[in-house]
Coordinates of N, CA and C and ligand atoms in Angstrom, one line a residue:
X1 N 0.1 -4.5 -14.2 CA -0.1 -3.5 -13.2 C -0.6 -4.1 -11.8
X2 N -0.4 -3.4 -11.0 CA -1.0 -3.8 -9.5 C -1.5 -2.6 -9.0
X3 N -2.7 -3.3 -8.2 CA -3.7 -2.7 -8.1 C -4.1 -3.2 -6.8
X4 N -4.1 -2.3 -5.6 CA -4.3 -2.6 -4.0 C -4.8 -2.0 -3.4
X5 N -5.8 -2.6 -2.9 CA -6.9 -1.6 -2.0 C -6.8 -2.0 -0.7
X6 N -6.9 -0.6 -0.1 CA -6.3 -0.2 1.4 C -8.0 0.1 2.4
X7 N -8.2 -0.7 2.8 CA -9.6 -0.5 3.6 C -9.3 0.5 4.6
X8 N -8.5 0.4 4.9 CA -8.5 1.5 6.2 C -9.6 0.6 7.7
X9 N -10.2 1.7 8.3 CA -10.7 1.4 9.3 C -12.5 1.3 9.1
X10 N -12.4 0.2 7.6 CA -13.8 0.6 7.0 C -14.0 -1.2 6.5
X11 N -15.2 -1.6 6.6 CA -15.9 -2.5 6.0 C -15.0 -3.8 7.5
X12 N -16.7 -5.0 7.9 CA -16.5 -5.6 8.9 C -16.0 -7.2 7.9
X13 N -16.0 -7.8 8.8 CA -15.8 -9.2 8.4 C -17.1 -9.2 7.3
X14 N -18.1 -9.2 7.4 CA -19.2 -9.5 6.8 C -19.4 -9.2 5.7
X15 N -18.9 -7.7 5.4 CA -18.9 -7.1 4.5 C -17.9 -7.4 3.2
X16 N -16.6 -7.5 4.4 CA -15.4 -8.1 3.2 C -16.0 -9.0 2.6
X17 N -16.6 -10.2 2.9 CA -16.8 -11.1 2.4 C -18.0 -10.9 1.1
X18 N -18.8 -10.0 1.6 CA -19.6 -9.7 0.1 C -18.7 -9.3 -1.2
X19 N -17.9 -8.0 -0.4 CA -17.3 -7.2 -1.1 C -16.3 -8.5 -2.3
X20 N -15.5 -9.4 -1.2 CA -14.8 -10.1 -2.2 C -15.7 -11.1 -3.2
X21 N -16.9 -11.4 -2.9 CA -17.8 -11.9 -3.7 C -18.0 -11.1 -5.0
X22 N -18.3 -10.0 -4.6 CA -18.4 -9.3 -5.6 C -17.7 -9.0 -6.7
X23 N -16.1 -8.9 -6.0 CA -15.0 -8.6 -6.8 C -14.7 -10.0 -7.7
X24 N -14.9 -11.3 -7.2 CA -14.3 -12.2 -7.8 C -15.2 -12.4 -8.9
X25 N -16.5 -11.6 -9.3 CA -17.3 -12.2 -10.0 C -16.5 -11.4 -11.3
X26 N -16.1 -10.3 -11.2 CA -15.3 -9.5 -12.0 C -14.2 -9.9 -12.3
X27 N -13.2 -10.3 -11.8 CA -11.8 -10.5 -12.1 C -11.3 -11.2 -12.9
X28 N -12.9 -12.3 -13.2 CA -12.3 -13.7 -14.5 C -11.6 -12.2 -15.5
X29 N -12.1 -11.1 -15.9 CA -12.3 -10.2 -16.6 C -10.6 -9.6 -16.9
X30 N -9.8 -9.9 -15.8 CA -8.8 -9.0 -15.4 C -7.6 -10.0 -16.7
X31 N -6.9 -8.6 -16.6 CA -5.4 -9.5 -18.1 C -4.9 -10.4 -16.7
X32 N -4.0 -11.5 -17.1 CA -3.6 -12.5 -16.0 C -2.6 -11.4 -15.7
X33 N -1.5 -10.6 -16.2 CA -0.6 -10.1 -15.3 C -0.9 -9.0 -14.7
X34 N -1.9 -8.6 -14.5 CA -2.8 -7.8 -13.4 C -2.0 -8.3 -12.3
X35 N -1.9 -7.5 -11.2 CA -2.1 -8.3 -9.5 C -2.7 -7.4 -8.4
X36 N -3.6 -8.2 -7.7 CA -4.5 -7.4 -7.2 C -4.4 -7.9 -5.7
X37 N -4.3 -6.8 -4.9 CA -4.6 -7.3 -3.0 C -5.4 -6.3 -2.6
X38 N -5.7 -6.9 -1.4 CA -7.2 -6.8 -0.5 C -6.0 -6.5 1.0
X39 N -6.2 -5.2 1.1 CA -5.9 -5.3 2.6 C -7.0 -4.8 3.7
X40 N -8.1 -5.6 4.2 CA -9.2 -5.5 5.0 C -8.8 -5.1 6.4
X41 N -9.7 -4.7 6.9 CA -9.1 -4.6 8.6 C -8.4 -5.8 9.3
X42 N -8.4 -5.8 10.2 CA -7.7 -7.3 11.0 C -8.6 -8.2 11.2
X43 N -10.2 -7.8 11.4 CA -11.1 -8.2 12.4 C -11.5 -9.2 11.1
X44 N -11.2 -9.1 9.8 CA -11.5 -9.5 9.0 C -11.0 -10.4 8.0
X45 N -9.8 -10.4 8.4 CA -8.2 -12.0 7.9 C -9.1 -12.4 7.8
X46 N -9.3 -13.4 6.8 CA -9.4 -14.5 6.5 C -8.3 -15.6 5.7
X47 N -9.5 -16.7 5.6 CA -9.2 -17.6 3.7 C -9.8 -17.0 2.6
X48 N -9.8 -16.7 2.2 CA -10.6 -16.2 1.1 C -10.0 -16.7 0.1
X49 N -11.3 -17.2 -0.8 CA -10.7 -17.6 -2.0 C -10.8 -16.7 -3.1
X50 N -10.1 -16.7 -4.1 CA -9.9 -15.9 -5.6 C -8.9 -15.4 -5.7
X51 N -8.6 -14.7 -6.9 CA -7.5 -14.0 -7.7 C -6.5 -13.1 -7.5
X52 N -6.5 -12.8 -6.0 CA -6.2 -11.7 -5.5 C -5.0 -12.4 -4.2
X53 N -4.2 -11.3 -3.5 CA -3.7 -11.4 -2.6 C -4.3 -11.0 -1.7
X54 N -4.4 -11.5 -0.1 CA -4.4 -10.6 0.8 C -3.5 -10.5 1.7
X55 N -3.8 -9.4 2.6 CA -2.9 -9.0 3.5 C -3.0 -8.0 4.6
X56 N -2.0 -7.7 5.2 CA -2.4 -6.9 6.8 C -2.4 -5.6 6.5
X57 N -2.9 -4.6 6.6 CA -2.3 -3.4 7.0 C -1.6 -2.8 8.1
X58 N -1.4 -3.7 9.2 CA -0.4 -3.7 9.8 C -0.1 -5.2 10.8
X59 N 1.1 -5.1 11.4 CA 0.9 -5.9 12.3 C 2.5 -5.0 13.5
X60 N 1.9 -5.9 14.4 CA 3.6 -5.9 15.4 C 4.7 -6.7 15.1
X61 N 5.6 -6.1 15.3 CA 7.0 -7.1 14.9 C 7.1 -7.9 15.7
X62 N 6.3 -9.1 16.2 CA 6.6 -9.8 16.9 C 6.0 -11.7 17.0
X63 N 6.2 -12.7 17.2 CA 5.9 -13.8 16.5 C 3.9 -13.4 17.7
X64 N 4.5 -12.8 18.8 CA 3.3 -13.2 19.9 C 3.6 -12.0 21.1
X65 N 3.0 -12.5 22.1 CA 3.3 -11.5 23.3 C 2.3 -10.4 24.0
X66 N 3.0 -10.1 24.7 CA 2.4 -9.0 25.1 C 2.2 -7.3 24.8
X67 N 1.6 -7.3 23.8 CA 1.5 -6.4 22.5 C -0.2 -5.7 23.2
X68 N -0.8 -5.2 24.0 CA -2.2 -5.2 23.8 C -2.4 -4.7 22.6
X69 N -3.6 -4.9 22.4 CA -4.4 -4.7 20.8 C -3.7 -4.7 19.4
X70 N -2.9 -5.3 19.7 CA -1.7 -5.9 18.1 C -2.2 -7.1 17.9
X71 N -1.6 -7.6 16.7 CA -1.9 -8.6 16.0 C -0.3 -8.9 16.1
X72 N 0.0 -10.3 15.9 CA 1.5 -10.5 15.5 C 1.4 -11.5 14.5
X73 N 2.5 -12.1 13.8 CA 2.7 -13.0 12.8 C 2.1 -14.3 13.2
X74 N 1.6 -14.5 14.7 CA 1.0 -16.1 14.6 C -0.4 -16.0 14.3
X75 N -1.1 -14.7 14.3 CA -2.4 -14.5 14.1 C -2.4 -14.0 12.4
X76 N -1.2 -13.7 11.8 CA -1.1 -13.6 10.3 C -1.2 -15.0 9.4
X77 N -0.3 -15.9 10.7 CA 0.1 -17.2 10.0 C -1.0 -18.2 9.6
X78 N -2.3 -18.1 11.0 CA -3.7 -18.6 11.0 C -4.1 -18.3 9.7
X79 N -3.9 -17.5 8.2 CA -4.6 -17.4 7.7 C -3.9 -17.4 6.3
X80 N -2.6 -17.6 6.4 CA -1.7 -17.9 5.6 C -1.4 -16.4 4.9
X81 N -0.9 -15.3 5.4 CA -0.9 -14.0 5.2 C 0.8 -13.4 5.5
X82 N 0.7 -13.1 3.9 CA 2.3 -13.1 3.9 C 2.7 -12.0 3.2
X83 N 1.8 -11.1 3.4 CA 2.3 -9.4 2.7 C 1.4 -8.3 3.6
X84 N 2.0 -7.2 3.8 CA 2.0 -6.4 4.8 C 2.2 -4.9 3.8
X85 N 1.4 -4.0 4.8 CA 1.7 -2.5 4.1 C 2.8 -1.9 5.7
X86 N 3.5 -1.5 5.0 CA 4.3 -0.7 5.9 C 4.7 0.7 6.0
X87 N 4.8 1.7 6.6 CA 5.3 3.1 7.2 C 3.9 3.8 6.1
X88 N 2.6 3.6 6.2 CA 1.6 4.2 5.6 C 1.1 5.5 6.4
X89 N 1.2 6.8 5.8 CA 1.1 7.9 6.3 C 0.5 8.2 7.9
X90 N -0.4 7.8 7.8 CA -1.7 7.4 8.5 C -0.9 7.0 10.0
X91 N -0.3 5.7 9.4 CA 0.6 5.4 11.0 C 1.2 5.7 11.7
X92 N 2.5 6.5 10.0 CA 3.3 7.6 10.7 C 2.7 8.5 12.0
X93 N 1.7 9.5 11.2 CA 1.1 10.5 11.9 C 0.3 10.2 13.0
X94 N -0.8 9.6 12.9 CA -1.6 8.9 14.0 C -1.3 8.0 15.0
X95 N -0.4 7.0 14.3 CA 0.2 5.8 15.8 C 1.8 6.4 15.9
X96 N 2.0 7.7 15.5 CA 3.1 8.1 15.9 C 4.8 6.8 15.7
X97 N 4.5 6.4 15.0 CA 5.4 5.7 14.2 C 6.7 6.2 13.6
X98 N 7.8 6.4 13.9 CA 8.9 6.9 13.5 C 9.5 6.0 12.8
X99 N 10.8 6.8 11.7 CA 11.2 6.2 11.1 C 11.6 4.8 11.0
X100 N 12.1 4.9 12.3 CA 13.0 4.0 13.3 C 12.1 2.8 14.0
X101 N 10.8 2.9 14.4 CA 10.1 1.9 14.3 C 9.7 1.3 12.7
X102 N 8.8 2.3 12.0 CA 9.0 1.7 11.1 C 10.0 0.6 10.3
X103 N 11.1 1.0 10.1 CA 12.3 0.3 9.9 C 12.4 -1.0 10.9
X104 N 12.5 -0.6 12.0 CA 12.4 -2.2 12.7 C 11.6 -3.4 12.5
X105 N 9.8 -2.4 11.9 CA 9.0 -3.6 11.6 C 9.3 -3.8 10.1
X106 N 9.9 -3.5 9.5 CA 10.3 -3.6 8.1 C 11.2 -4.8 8.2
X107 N 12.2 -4.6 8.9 CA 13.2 -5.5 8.6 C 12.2 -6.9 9.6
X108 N 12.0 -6.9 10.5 CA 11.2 -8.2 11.0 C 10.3 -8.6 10.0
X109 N 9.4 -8.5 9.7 CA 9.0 -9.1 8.3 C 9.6 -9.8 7.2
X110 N 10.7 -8.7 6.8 CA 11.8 -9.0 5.9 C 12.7 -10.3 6.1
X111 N 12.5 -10.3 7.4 CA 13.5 -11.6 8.1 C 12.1 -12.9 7.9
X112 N 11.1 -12.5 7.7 CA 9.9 -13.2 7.5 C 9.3 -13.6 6.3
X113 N 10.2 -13.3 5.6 CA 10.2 -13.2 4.2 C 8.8 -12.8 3.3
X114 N 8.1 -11.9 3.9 CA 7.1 -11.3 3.3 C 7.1 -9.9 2.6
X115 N 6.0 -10.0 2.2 CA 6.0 -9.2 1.0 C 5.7 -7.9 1.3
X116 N 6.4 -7.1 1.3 CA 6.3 -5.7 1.8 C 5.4 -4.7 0.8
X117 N 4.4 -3.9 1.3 CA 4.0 -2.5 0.3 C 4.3 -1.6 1.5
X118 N 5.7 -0.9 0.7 CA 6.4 0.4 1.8 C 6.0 1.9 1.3
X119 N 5.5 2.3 2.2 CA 4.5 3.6 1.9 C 5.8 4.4 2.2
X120 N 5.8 5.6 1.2 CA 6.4 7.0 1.6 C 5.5 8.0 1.1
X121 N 6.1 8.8 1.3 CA 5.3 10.5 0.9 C 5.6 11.7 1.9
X122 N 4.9 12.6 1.2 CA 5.2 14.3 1.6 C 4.0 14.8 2.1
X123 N 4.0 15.8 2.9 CA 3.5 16.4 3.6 C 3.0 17.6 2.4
X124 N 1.9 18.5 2.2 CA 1.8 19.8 1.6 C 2.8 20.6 1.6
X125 N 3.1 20.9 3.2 CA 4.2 21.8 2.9 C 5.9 21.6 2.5
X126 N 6.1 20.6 2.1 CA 7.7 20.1 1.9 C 7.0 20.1 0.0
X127 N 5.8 19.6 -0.2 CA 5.6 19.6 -2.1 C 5.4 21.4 -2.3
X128 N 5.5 22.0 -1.1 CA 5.4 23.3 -1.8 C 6.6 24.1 -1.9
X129 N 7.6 22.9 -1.3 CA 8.8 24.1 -1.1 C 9.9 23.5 -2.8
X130 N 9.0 22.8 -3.2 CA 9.8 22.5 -4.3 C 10.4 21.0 -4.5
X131 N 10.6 20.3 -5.3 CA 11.1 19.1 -6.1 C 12.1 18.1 -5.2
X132 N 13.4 19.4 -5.0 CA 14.6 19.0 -4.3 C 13.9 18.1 -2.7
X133 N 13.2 19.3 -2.3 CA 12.9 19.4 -0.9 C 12.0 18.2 -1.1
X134 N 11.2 17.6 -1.7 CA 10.5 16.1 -1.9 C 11.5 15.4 -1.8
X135 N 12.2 15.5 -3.1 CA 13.4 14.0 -3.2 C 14.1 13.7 -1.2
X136 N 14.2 15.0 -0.8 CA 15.3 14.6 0.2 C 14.2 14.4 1.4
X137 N 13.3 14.5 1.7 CA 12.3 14.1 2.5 C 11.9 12.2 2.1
X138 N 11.3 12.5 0.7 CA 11.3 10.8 0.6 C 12.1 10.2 1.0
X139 N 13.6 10.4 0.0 CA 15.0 9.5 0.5 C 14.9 9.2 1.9
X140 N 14.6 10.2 3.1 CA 14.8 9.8 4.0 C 14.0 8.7 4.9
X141 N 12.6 8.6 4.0 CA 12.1 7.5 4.5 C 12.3 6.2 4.1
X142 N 13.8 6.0 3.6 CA 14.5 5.3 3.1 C 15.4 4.6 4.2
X143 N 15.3 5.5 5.3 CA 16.6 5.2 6.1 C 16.2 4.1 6.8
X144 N 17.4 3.1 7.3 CA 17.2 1.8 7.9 C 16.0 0.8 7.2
X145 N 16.0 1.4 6.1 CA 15.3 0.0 4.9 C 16.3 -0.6 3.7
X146 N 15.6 -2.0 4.0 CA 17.3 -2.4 2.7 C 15.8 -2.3 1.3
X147 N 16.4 -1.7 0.7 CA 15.7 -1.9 -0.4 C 16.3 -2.9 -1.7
X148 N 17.6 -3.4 -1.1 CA 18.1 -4.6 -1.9 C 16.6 -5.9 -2.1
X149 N 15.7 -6.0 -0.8 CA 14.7 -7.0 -0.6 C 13.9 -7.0 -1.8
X150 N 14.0 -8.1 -2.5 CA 13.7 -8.8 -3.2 C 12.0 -9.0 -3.4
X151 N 11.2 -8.9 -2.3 CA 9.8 -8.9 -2.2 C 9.5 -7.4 -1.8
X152 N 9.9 -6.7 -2.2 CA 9.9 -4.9 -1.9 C 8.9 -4.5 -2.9
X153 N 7.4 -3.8 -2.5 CA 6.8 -3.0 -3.0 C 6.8 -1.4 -3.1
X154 N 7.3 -0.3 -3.5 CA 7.2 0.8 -2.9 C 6.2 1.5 -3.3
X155 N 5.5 2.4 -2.6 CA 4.0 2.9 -2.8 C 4.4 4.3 -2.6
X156 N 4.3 5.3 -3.3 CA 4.7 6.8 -3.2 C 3.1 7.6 -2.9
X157 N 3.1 8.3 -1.6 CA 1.5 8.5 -1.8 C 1.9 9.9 -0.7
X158 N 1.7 10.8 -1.9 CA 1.7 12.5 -1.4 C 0.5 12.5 -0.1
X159 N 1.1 12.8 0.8 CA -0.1 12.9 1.9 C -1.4 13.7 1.8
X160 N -0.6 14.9 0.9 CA -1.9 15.9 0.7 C -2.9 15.2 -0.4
X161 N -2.6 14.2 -1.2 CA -3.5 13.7 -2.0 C -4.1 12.8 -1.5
X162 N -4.0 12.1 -0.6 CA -4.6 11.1 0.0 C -6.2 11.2 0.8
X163 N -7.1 10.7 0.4 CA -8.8 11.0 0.7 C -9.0 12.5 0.6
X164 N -7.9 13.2 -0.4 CA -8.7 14.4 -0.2 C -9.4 15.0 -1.8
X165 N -9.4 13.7 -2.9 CA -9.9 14.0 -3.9 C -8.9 14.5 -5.1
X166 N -7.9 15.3 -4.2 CA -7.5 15.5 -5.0 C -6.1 15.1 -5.7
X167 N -6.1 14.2 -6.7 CA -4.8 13.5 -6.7 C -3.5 14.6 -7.1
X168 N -2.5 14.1 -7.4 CA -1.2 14.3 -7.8 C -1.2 14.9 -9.3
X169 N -0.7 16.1 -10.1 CA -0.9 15.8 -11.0 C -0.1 14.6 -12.0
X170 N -0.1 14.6 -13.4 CA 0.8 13.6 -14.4 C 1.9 14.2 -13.9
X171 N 2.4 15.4 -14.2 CA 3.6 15.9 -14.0 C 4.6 15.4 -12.7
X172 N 3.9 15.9 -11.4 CA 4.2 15.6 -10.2 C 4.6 14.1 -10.2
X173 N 3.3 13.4 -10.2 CA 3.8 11.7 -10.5 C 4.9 12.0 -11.4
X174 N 4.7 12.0 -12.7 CA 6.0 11.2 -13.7 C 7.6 11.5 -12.9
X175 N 7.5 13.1 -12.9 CA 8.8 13.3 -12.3 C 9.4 12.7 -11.0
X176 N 8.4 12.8 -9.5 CA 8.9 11.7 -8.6 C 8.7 10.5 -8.7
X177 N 8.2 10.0 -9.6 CA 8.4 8.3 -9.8 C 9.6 8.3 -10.7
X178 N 9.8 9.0 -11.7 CA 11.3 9.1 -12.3 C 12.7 8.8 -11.2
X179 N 12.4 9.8 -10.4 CA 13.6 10.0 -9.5 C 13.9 8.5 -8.6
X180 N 12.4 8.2 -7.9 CA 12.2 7.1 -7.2 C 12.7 5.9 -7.5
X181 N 12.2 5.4 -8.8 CA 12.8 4.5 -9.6 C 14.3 4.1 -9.6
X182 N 14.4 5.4 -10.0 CA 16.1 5.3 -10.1 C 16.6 4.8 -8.4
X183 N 16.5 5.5 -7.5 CA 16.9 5.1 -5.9 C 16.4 3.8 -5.4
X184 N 15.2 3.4 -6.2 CA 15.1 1.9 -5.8 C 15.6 1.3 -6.6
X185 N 16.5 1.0 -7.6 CA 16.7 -0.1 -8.3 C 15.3 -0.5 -9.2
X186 N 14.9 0.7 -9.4 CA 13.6 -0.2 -10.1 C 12.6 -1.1 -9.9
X187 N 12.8 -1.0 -8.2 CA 11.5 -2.2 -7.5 C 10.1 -1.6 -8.3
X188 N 9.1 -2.4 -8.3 CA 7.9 -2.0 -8.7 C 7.5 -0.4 -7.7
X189 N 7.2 0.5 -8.2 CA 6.6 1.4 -7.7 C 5.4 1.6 -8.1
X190 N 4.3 1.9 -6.6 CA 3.1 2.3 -6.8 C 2.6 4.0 -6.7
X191 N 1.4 4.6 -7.0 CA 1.2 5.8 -6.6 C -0.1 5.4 -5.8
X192 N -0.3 6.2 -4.7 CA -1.6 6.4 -4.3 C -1.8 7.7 -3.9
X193 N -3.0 8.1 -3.8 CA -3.8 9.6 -3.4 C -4.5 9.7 -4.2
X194 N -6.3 9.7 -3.7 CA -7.0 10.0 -4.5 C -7.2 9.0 -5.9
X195 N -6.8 7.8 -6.5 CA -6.8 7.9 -8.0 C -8.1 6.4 -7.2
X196 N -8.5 6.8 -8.6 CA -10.0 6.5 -8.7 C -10.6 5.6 -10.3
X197 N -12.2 5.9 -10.4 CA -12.1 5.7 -11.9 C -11.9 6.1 -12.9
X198 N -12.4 7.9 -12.6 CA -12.4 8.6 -13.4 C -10.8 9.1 -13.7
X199 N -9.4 8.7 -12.8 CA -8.3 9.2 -13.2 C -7.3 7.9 -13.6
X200 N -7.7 6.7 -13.2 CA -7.0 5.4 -13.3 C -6.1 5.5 -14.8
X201 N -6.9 5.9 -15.8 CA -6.6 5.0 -17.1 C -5.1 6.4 -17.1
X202 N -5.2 7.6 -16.8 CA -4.1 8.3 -17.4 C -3.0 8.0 -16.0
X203 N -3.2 7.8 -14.6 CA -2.1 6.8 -14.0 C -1.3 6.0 -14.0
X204 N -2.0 5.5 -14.6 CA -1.4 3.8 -15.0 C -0.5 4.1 -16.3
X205 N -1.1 5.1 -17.1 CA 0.0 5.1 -18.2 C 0.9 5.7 -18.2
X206 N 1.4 6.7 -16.8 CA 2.5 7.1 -16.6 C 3.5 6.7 -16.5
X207 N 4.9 6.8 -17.1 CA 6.1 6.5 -17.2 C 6.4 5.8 -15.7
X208 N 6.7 4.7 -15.2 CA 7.6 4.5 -13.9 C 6.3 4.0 -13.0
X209 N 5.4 3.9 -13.6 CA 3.8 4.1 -12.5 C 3.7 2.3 -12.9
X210 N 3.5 1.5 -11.7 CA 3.4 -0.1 -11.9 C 2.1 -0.6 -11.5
X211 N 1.3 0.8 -10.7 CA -0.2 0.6 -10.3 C -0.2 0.9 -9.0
X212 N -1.1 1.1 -8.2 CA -1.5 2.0 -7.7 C -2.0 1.0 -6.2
X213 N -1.8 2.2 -5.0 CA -2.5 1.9 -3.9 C -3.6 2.6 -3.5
X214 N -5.3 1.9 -3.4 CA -6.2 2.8 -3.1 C -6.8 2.5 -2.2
X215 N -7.2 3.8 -1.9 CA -7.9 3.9 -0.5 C -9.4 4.6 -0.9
X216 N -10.4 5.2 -0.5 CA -11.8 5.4 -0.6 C -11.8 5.0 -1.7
X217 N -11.5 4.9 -3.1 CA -12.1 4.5 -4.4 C -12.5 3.1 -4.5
X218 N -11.5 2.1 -3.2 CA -11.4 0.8 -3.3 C -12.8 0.6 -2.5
X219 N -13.6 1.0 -1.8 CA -14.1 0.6 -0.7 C -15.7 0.2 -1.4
X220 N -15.4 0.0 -2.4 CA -17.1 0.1 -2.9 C -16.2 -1.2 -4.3
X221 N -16.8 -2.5 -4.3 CA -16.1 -3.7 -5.0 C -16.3 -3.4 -6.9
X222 N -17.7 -2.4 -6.8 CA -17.7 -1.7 -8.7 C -16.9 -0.6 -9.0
X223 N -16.7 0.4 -7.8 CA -15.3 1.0 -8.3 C -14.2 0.7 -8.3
X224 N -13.7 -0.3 -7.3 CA -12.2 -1.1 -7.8 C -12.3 -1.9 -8.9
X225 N -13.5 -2.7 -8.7 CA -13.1 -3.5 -10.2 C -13.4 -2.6 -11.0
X226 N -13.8 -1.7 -11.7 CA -13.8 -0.6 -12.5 C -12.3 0.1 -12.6
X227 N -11.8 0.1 -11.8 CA -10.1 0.7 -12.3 C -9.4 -0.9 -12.4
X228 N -9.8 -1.8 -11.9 CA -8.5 -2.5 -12.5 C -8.6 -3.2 -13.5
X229 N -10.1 -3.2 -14.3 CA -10.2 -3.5 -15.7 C -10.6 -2.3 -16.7
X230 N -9.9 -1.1 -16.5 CA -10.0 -0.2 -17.1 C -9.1 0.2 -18.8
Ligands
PEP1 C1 -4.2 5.5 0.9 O1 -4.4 6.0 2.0 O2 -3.4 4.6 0.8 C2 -4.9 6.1 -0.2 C3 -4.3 6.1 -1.4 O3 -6.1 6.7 0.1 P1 -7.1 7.4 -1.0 O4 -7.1 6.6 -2.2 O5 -8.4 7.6 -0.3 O6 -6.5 8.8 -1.3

């Protein structure tokens, strides 16, 4: 399973650094084919040592430049940082990120040969109009991504479940991770929204489910290690 926590715009350098203290005292604990990443804010790249990946939650497609307040790949390279979250709801909506950007910084990375976690998902009202109306919304956040890519993570994370407690149910998951599967060739798929301690163990055993991207559950180092040695 894989198991990835998404800091968001939470915990400073200082903190990561406990936080990963904390986590690595746990992880001797984890099965070896576990895989686990840390995506901390920017301010907070590092080296870090232990059992885990890390990685950006975002960056610009670009080696350098004139980007104000971006990060590019020479400030990823400083820290030897070779996996990236891409088209995560949040960005879409907030940094106004289109498909069509997204896609562009997909493929620049891809040409960078890093490790992609490619976020999709639904809005409330497109999961309320029914199943179909998901599949063809997802699919589309498919467009201008090769998902032939070989280091392809895909992360399926219903918007309405995301920090709002309330996850997805089994049903919901099994069936669009079914569908998903099938349209990615079976790349590893993740679920996120919401999943936590108290829902981890029946996630993870869902059909198509390869582990999970978390966000608030991750932010505290006894509740992530608590779902990923569950
Ligand atoms: C996320 O934003 O990637 C996420 C899954 O958040 P949460 O776990 O808080 O729903």
């Amino acid at each position: 399973m894989i198991f990835a926590a998404n800091f968001k715009t939470n915990h400073t350098r200082r903190s990561t650094e406990l936080y990963i203290d904390a986590l690595n005292k746990k992880l001797g604990a984890k099965s070896p084919e576990d895989k686990v990443y840390i995506f901390p804010p920017a301010t907070a790249l590092d080296s870090y040592e232990g059992d885990f990946t890390l990685g950006a939650q975002n960056a610009y497609p670009a080696h350098n430049g004139a980007y104000t307040g971006e990060i590019g790949l020479e400030q990823l390279d400083e820290f030897d940082i070779e996996t990236i979250l891409i088209g995560h709801s949040e960005r879409r909506e907030y940094m106004a990120e289109t498909q069509e950007k997204v896609a562009a910084k997909f493929a620049f990375f891809q040409e960078q040969g890093f490790e992609i976690i490619y976020c999709i998902g639904e809005p409330l009202a497109i999961r309320e109009k029914g199943f179909e109306s998901v599949m063809k919304y997802l699919l589309a956040q498919f467009e201008g991504i090769d998902i032939s890519y070989e280091k392809l993570i895909v992360a399926y994370e219903p918007i309405w479940a995301i920090g709002t407690g309330r996850s997805a149910t089994v049903e919901e998951i099994s069936s669009t991770h079914r569908a998903l599967k099938k349209a990615i060739n079976e790349k590893p798929l993740l679920y996120g929204g919401s999943a936590k301690p108290a829902n981890i163990k029946e996630i993870i055993s869902i059909a198509g489910v390869d582990g999970v991207l978390v966000g608030s559950a991750s932010l505290d180092a006894d509740s992530f290690s608590e779902m990923i040695l569950s």
